Structures are given as C-alpha cells and as structure tokens.
Amino acid sequence: MPELPEVEVVRAGLEPAVAGALVTAVEVFDQRSLKRHSALEGSFVDLLEGRRILAAARRGKFLWFPLSDAGGRAQALVTHLGMSGQVLLRTPGVEEGGLLRIRLHIEHPEHGEFWVNFVDQRIFGSMAVDSLVPTSDGHAGGYFGSAAAGAPARDSVSASATWTGPADARSADDWRMRVPSQVAHIARDPLDPAFDERRFFAALARRRTGLKRALLDQTLISGIGNIYADESLWAARLHYEYPTDRLARARARELLAEVRHVLEKALAEGGTSFDAQYVNVNGASGYFSHSLNAYGQQGKSCSRCGTPIVREAFMNRSSHLCPRCQRLPRAPRAESV
DNA sequence: CTTTCGCCCTGAGTGC
DNA sequence: TGCACTCAGGGCGAAA
C-alpha cells in the first residue's frame, strides 16, 4: 500500500543511482505493466534506450524520471506503484523473483551499472513514457530532492529548502516546471510548498461527501491512501463519513495539520510495511507500522481513550476508527453556519 | 457538472 | 493434502 511516504522513500533511494544515468537496455516481461503507456508516444523500449535520466521526481503517489532531450521532445518515464509495486536497485546478474515485470539496465558515470527492477504482484502499478507539459499554476511540477535548482545535494527527504523556488526563476521549458500529462490532473500533495490551502478548504466545503472520500480523492489532495486517511482522521478525532460541507474551517485546518504530521512522521520512519509488499529500493521494510493508531488496529484499545478500535466496511475496502473519539455530528445542521 | 461504483489483478491466507 | 474462496485497494472510466 505505497502512499506518499513510501513513494518518497523509493524516490529518495533511487535518486543517487538514476540521476545522470544512461539507460542502456530495457526488458519488458509483462506487457500489462505498460497499460498506462500510450502507443501514440512511441515504443516504450525504443523511447528509453540511449536516453539519460535527469532526476527523480514525485507528486503524491506518482513518480517520474525526466529524460534527456530526444528530438526536442520533453518526456519522462512515469511510474506508479499501484497496490504492490516495487522499484528495486539491483546489482546486475542477481536473479529476481517471478513477479519481475520490467527491467531497466542503467549506467551511472560515477556509481556504475545497475538493474532497476520493477516488481509488481497485482499489476495495479505501471510504467510509461509520457510527455511533460507545463504546470497549470506556474510552480514546479513536483518534488525533485537534490535536483532542485540551487538546493544542497544532501538531506533531500526532509529539508523544505530543497523544493524548487518561484516560477520566475526558470524558463517554462525547464523540466522542473513541467509534469507528465497523466499526472497533470493530480492535485499537489500536502507536503508540497505550492499546495494551495485556501483552494483545498474551499473545495472541501463545496463537496457533498464524507471526509475520507475527500481525502482519498487525488484530484483534491494527493498522496493519501487508506492507511494515512484512517490515521489522520483518528488523530483529528473525525469520523470518516463526517460531511465535508459541515466541517468548520478551523476543524479542516486541524485535519490538514494532522495529515501533514502523520505523513512526515511516517516518512521519517521509512514508511509503513506489513509484509514484503512494500520495501525500499534495497528491499528493506519501513518501521511506521509500529506507530499506527487506527489502521489494522481493530480490537486493540484506542491509545487515547481505551475504547476498542473497530473496523467497518467502506468503499469495498475498510475503515478503522475509535467509535468514541470519532463520532458523526448528531443532528443534521447541528454545526452548520 | 458532481459523485459513486465496478473493474483491473494475483499471491497469501483461511476454511472445509 | 488439496481446492475453492476471500482479501488487499489505487486509479480510471462508466454510470447515475
């Protein structure tokens, strides 16, 4: 269940090995992993072989790797991990399991040769070569770590100083000011300095749905999945079906603050792992599963009030909450105006 | 337009 | 031991 923290751990781990590396060969073992690659763009393999990877970028749960210019085309390798995707950095020659879908052979001028193995059990993830289009708000396309202009080369995960600066600092054809076309409709994530809070609050108030559906809507706010939605709602003491249009602005601010806190804490702990489904680029697991307060905690005592956490069916999946801390507003219109 | 829902997919786990 | 069944859920396109 890779969400923003897990995807960022992958991005940060990949960056040193892929930024500046030449793609020497590409092997596709399962065409289904290319389902988001448009044939109109050209052949996936041909588009990659001989190109150089410029950086490792992320917005929400989407990863992309801007490619060196080829015939004036601004393109990137786009990767989504889906439910069970992994991008593993391997030493050439070492066998991978039967779930290997795509392999890139890369050669870095300083670090040498690697295999970038895209492993994906459920094939909800994908790789694609996609065109880069200018961002609609004039800000950087996403988070680039140390590739951000003028940023220090280290501490790429946590330092906000490594985000790219104002739009006028670069020309519009700079890949930093662009985003893959298939990511353009995805909202900025809450850790992005260009995340528009006013717009988010306004959109939330306009919605006529439950809070969790809104948090999971990647066109409203990106990077949040089932785990961090449940954790954020627990932290903010809000029920997952709390009507978005009845949430006071102050409570919405609290919720956004909890979302950020949960995501940052998970990032600091290397992401959440329950099994081998999510690992970093070296195949290691994160530690955030030890910090969960709601997700997967059904039957255990709420760490705030002691009431057993319950699990309820929600959108063909599940929601975990404390029935005492997280209640729906009692009477309709009780908190309106 | 907004919102919801069904589908994609397969290995691991469970129950008989 | 074997087999049928269930479960996990992100993103997207269709339906309401």
PDB file of N, CA, C and O in Angstrom, chain A residues 161-207:
ATOM      1  N   ALA A 161      13.964  23.289   2.112  1.00  0.00           N
ATOM      2  CA  ALA A 161      14.783  24.178   1.279  1.00  0.00           C
ATOM      3  C   ALA A 161      15.123  23.540  -0.060  1.00  0.00           C
ATOM      4  O   ALA A 161      15.530  24.233  -0.983  1.00  0.00           O
ATOM      5  N   THR A 162      14.932  22.227  -0.183  1.00  0.00           N
ATOM      6  CA  THR A 162      15.298  21.564  -1.427  1.00  0.00           C
ATOM      7  C   THR A 162      14.161  21.552  -2.434  1.00  0.00           C
ATOM      8  O   THR A 162      14.288  21.023  -3.512  1.00  0.00           O
ATOM      9  N   TRP A 163      13.023  22.152  -2.071  1.00  0.00           N
ATOM     10  CA  TRP A 163      11.973  22.298  -3.067  1.00  0.00           C
ATOM     11  C   TRP A 163      12.391  23.412  -4.006  1.00  0.00           C
ATOM     12  O   TRP A 163      13.146  24.301  -3.651  1.00  0.00           O
ATOM     13  N   THR A 164      11.862  23.345  -5.207  1.00  0.00           N
ATOM     14  CA  THR A 164      12.216  24.396  -6.159  1.00  0.00           C
ATOM     15  C   THR A 164      11.506  25.683  -5.790  1.00  0.00           C
ATOM     16  O   THR A 164      10.473  25.686  -5.141  1.00  0.00           O
ATOM     17  N   GLY A 165      12.073  26.784  -6.213  1.00  0.00           N
ATOM     18  CA  GLY A 165      11.573  28.082  -5.801  1.00  0.00           C
ATOM     19  C   GLY A 165      10.499  28.630  -6.718  1.00  0.00           C
ATOM     20  O   GLY A 165       9.764  27.873  -7.346  1.00  0.00           O
ATOM     21  N   PRO A 166      10.390  29.925  -6.774  1.00  0.00           N
ATOM     22  CA  PRO A 166       9.354  30.584  -7.564  1.00  0.00           C
ATOM     23  C   PRO A 166       9.468  30.309  -9.049  1.00  0.00           C
ATOM     24  O   PRO A 166      10.541  29.992  -9.558  1.00  0.00           O
ATOM     25  N   ALA A 167       8.351  30.448  -9.707  1.00  0.00           N
ATOM     26  CA  ALA A 167       8.289  30.104 -11.121  1.00  0.00           C
ATOM     27  C   ALA A 167       9.200  30.970 -11.981  1.00  0.00           C
ATOM     28  O   ALA A 167       9.799  30.497 -12.938  1.00  0.00           O
ATOM     29  N   ASP A 168       9.334  32.233 -11.614  1.00  0.00           N
ATOM     30  CA  ASP A 168      10.094  33.134 -12.473  1.00  0.00           C
ATOM     31  C   ASP A 168      11.595  32.862 -12.452  1.00  0.00           C
ATOM     32  O   ASP A 168      12.357  33.500 -13.152  1.00  0.00           O
ATOM     33  N   ALA A 169      12.009  31.935 -11.622  1.00  0.00           N
ATOM     34  CA  ALA A 169      13.440  31.628 -11.537  1.00  0.00           C
ATOM     35  C   ALA A 169      13.900  30.782 -12.727  1.00  0.00           C
ATOM     36  O   ALA A 169      15.081  30.685 -13.002  1.00  0.00           O
ATOM     37  N   ARG A 170      12.969  30.186 -13.451  1.00  0.00           N
ATOM     38  CA  ARG A 170      13.352  29.297 -14.543  1.00  0.00           C
ATOM     39  C   ARG A 170      12.459  29.490 -15.763  1.00  0.00           C
ATOM     40  O   ARG A 170      11.348  29.963 -15.658  1.00  0.00           O
ATOM     41  N   SER A 171      12.951  29.061 -16.869  1.00  0.00           N
ATOM     42  CA  SER A 171      12.143  29.168 -18.081  1.00  0.00           C
ATOM     43  C   SER A 171      11.116  28.036 -18.128  1.00  0.00           C
ATOM     44  O   SER A 171      11.272  27.011 -17.475  1.00  0.00           O
ATOM     45  N   ALA A 172      10.078  28.258 -18.903  1.00  0.00           N
ATOM     46  CA  ALA A 172       8.957  27.315 -18.928  1.00  0.00           C
ATOM     47  C   ALA A 172       9.305  25.968 -19.565  1.00  0.00           C
ATOM     48  O   ALA A 172       8.595  24.989 -19.370  1.00  0.00           O
ATOM     49  N   ASP A 173      10.387  25.918 -20.317  1.00  0.00           N
ATOM     50  CA  ASP A 173      10.729  24.638 -20.939  1.00  0.00           C
ATOM     51  C   ASP A 173      11.618  23.778 -20.030  1.00  0.00           C
ATOM     52  O   ASP A 173      11.987  22.668 -20.371  1.00  0.00           O
ATOM     53  N   ASP A 174      11.949  24.307 -18.881  1.00  0.00           N
ATOM     54  CA  ASP A 174      12.702  23.553 -17.883  1.00  0.00           C
ATOM     55  C   ASP A 174      11.835  22.378 -17.415  1.00  0.00           C
ATOM     56  O   ASP A 174      10.665  22.555 -17.101  1.00  0.00           O
ATOM     57  N   TRP A 175      12.415  21.176 -17.346  1.00  0.00           N
ATOM     58  CA  TRP A 175      11.619  20.015 -16.925  1.00  0.00           C
ATOM     59  C   TRP A 175      11.096  20.183 -15.504  1.00  0.00           C
ATOM     60  O   TRP A 175      10.107  19.566 -15.115  1.00  0.00           O
ATOM     61  N   ARG A 176      11.748  21.020 -14.711  1.00  0.00           N
ATOM     62  CA  ARG A 176      11.274  21.217 -13.334  1.00  0.00           C
ATOM     63  C   ARG A 176       9.907  21.896 -13.302  1.00  0.00           C
ATOM     64  O   ARG A 176       9.151  21.749 -12.357  1.00  0.00           O
ATOM     65  N   MET A 177       9.640  22.670 -14.341  1.00  0.00           N
ATOM     66  CA  MET A 177       8.378  23.410 -14.397  1.00  0.00           C
ATOM     67  C   MET A 177       7.306  22.636 -15.155  1.00  0.00           C
ATOM     68  O   MET A 177       6.279  23.176 -15.529  1.00  0.00           O
ATOM     69  N   ARG A 178       7.595  21.345 -15.388  1.00  0.00           N
ATOM     70  CA  ARG A 178       6.646  20.524 -16.121  1.00  0.00           C
ATOM     71  C   ARG A 178       6.239  19.299 -15.318  1.00  0.00           C
ATOM     72  O   ARG A 178       6.883  18.954 -14.325  1.00  0.00           O
ATOM     73  N   VAL A 179       5.199  18.644 -15.813  1.00  0.00           N
ATOM     74  CA  VAL A 179       4.664  17.470 -15.133  1.00  0.00           C
ATOM     75  C   VAL A 179       4.184  16.513 -16.230  1.00  0.00           C
ATOM     76  O   VAL A 179       3.755  16.953 -17.298  1.00  0.00           O
ATOM     77  N   PRO A 180       4.297  15.205 -16.035  1.00  0.00           N
ATOM     78  CA  PRO A 180       3.799  14.272 -17.055  1.00  0.00           C
ATOM     79  C   PRO A 180       2.307  14.509 -17.311  1.00  0.00           C
ATOM     80  O   PRO A 180       1.559  14.798 -16.373  1.00  0.00           O
ATOM     81  N   SER A 181       1.878  14.370 -18.554  1.00  0.00           N
ATOM     82  CA  SER A 181       0.478  14.665 -18.884  1.00  0.00           C
ATOM     83  C   SER A 181      -0.477  13.812 -18.058  1.00  0.00           C
ATOM     84  O   SER A 181      -1.557  14.278 -17.682  1.00  0.00           O
ATOM     85  N   GLN A 182      -0.085  12.572 -17.756  1.00  0.00           N
ATOM     86  CA  GLN A 182      -1.002  11.719 -16.993  1.00  0.00           C
ATOM     87  C   GLN A 182      -0.989  12.034 -15.496  1.00  0.00           C
ATOM     88  O   GLN A 182      -1.745  11.424 -14.735  1.00  0.00           O
ATOM     89  N   VAL A 183      -0.169  12.990 -15.078  1.00  0.00           N
ATOM     90  CA  VAL A 183      -0.134  13.401 -13.675  1.00  0.00           C
ATOM     91  C   VAL A 183      -0.723  14.807 -13.510  1.00  0.00           C
ATOM     92  O   VAL A 183      -0.966  15.269 -12.403  1.00  0.00           O
ATOM     93  N   ALA A 184      -0.975  15.463 -14.633  1.00  0.00           N
ATOM     94  CA  ALA A 184      -1.398  16.874 -14.601  1.00  0.00           C
ATOM     95  C   ALA A 184      -2.705  17.087 -13.829  1.00  0.00           C
ATOM     96  O   ALA A 184      -2.899  18.132 -13.215  1.00  0.00           O
ATOM     97  N   HIS A 185      -3.581  16.110 -13.848  1.00  0.00           N
ATOM     98  CA  HIS A 185      -4.872  16.275 -13.157  1.00  0.00           C
ATOM     99  C   HIS A 185      -4.783  15.938 -11.669  1.00  0.00           C
ATOM    100  O   HIS A 185      -5.752  16.134 -10.928  1.00  0.00           O
ATOM    101  N   ILE A 186      -3.642  15.428 -11.230  1.00  0.00           N
ATOM    102  CA  ILE A 186      -3.453  15.069  -9.822  1.00  0.00           C
ATOM    103  C   ILE A 186      -3.129  16.326  -9.016  1.00  0.00           C
ATOM    104  O   ILE A 186      -2.272  17.111  -9.409  1.00  0.00           O
ATOM    105  N   ALA A 187      -3.822  16.501  -7.897  1.00  0.00           N
ATOM    106  CA  ALA A 187      -3.597  17.680  -7.057  1.00  0.00           C
ATOM    107  C   ALA A 187      -2.206  17.623  -6.434  1.00  0.00           C
ATOM    108  O   ALA A 187      -1.600  16.552  -6.337  1.00  0.00           O
ATOM    109  N   ARG A 188      -1.700  18.755  -6.036  1.00  0.00           N
ATOM    110  CA  ARG A 188      -0.446  18.777  -5.290  1.00  0.00           C
ATOM    111  C   ARG A 188      -0.658  18.087  -3.953  1.00  0.00           C
ATOM    112  O   ARG A 188      -1.759  18.085  -3.422  1.00  0.00           O
ATOM    113  N   ASP A 189       0.412  17.508  -3.416  1.00  0.00           N
ATOM    114  CA  ASP A 189       0.283  16.831  -2.133  1.00  0.00           C
ATOM    115  C   ASP A 189       0.515  17.829  -0.994  1.00  0.00           C
ATOM    116  O   ASP A 189       1.059  18.904  -1.205  1.00  0.00           O
ATOM    117  N   PRO A 190       0.068  17.485   0.215  1.00  0.00           N
ATOM    118  CA  PRO A 190       0.096  18.450   1.325  1.00  0.00           C
ATOM    119  C   PRO A 190       1.506  18.809   1.804  1.00  0.00           C
ATOM    120  O   PRO A 190       1.654  19.743   2.583  1.00  0.00           O
ATOM    121  N   LEU A 191       2.526  18.103   1.338  1.00  0.00           N
ATOM    122  CA  LEU A 191       3.895  18.462   1.719  1.00  0.00           C
ATOM    123  C   LEU A 191       4.548  19.354   0.667  1.00  0.00           C
ATOM    124  O   LEU A 191       5.668  19.817   0.835  1.00  0.00           O
ATOM    125  N   ASP A 192       3.846  19.585  -0.427  1.00  0.00           N
ATOM    126  CA  ASP A 192       4.339  20.458  -1.495  1.00  0.00           C
ATOM    127  C   ASP A 192       4.150  21.920  -1.078  1.00  0.00           C
ATOM    128  O   ASP A 192       3.049  22.315  -0.717  1.00  0.00           O
ATOM    129  N   PRO A 193       5.227  22.729  -1.111  1.00  0.00           N
ATOM    130  CA  PRO A 193       5.108  24.139  -0.718  1.00  0.00           C
ATOM    131  C   PRO A 193       4.096  24.894  -1.583  1.00  0.00           C
ATOM    132  O   PRO A 193       3.550  25.908  -1.151  1.00  0.00           O
ATOM    133  N   ALA A 194       3.850  24.388  -2.789  1.00  0.00           N
ATOM    134  CA  ALA A 194       2.889  25.065  -3.677  1.00  0.00           C
ATOM    135  C   ALA A 194       1.464  24.554  -3.455  1.00  0.00           C
ATOM    136  O   ALA A 194       0.553  24.939  -4.173  1.00  0.00           O
ATOM    137  N   PHE A 195       1.275  23.690  -2.466  1.00  0.00           N
ATOM    138  CA  PHE A 195      -0.076  23.220  -2.137  1.00  0.00           C
ATOM    139  C   PHE A 195      -0.914  24.428  -1.745  1.00  0.00           C
ATOM    140  O   PHE A 195      -0.540  25.200  -0.865  1.00  0.00           O
ATOM    141  N   ASP A 196      -2.057  24.567  -2.388  1.00  0.00           N
ATOM    142  CA  ASP A 196      -2.910  25.739  -2.183  1.00  0.00           C
ATOM    143  C   ASP A 196      -3.953  25.446  -1.107  1.00  0.00           C
ATOM    144  O   ASP A 196      -4.991  24.843  -1.374  1.00  0.00           O
ATOM    145  N   GLU A 197      -3.678  25.890   0.113  1.00  0.00           N
ATOM    146  CA  GLU A 197      -4.574  25.576   1.233  1.00  0.00           C
ATOM    147  C   GLU A 197      -5.968  26.186   1.083  1.00  0.00           C
ATOM    148  O   GLU A 197      -6.971  25.519   1.301  1.00  0.00           O
ATOM    149  N   ARG A 198      -5.988  27.457   0.686  1.00  0.00           N
ATOM    150  CA  ARG A 198      -7.286  28.130   0.539  1.00  0.00           C
ATOM    151  C   ARG A 198      -8.173  27.383  -0.456  1.00  0.00           C
ATOM    152  O   ARG A 198      -9.353  27.172  -0.224  1.00  0.00           O
ATOM    153  N   ARG A 199      -7.528  26.979  -1.545  1.00  0.00           N
ATOM    154  CA  ARG A 199      -8.271  26.276  -2.585  1.00  0.00           C
ATOM    155  C   ARG A 199      -8.772  24.925  -2.081  1.00  0.00           C
ATOM    156  O   ARG A 199      -9.896  24.520  -2.365  1.00  0.00           O
ATOM    157  N   PHE A 200      -7.911  24.248  -1.306  1.00  0.00           N
ATOM    158  CA  PHE A 200      -8.296  22.951  -0.745  1.00  0.00           C
ATOM    159  C   PHE A 200      -9.483  23.089   0.211  1.00  0.00           C
ATOM    160  O   PHE A 200     -10.464  22.353   0.112  1.00  0.00           O
ATOM    161  N   PHE A 201      -9.422  24.053   1.113  1.00  0.00           N
ATOM    162  CA  PHE A 201     -10.512  24.248   2.067  1.00  0.00           C
ATOM    163  C   PHE A 201     -11.813  24.612   1.356  1.00  0.00           C
ATOM    164  O   PHE A 201     -12.893  24.142   1.719  1.00  0.00           O
ATOM    165  N   ALA A 202     -11.676  25.447   0.348  1.00  0.00           N
ATOM    166  CA  ALA A 202     -12.874  25.870  -0.402  1.00  0.00           C
ATOM    167  C   ALA A 202     -13.487  24.679  -1.134  1.00  0.00           C
ATOM    168  O   ALA A 202     -14.703  24.481  -1.117  1.00  0.00           O
ATOM    169  N   ALA A 203     -12.621  23.861  -1.742  1.00  0.00           N
ATOM    170  CA  ALA A 203     -13.111  22.693  -2.483  1.00  0.00           C
ATOM    171  C   ALA A 203     -13.749  21.683  -1.533  1.00  0.00           C
ATOM    172  O   ALA A 203     -14.754  21.054  -1.857  1.00  0.00           O
ATOM    173  N   LEU A 204     -13.143  21.548  -0.349  1.00  0.00           N
ATOM    174  CA  LEU A 204     -13.669  20.616   0.648  1.00  0.00           C
ATOM    175  C   LEU A 204     -15.070  21.037   1.074  1.00  0.00           C
ATOM    176  O   LEU A 204     -15.985  20.226   1.167  1.00  0.00           O
ATOM    177  N   ALA A 205     -15.246  22.328   1.317  1.00  0.00           N
ATOM    178  CA  ALA A 205     -16.546  22.841   1.766  1.00  0.00           C
ATOM    179  C   ALA A 205     -17.607  22.706   0.680  1.00  0.00           C
ATOM    180  O   ALA A 205     -18.793  22.588   0.967  1.00  0.00           O
ATOM    181  N   ARG A 206     -17.150  22.716  -0.562  1.00  0.00           N
ATOM    182  CA  ARG A 206     -18.075  22.609  -1.689  1.00  0.00           C
ATOM    183  C   ARG A 206     -18.524  21.165  -1.931  1.00  0.00           C
ATOM    184  O   ARG A 206     -19.553  20.914  -2.544  1.00  0.00           O
ATOM    185  N   ARG A 207     -17.694  20.242  -1.455  1.00  0.00           N
ATOM    186  CA  ARG A 207     -18.012  18.837  -1.673  1.00  0.00           C
ATOM    187  C   ARG A 207     -19.230  18.393  -0.866  1.00  0.00           C
ATOM    188  O   ARG A 207     -19.467  18.904   0.230  1.00  0.00           O
TER     189      ARG A 207
END
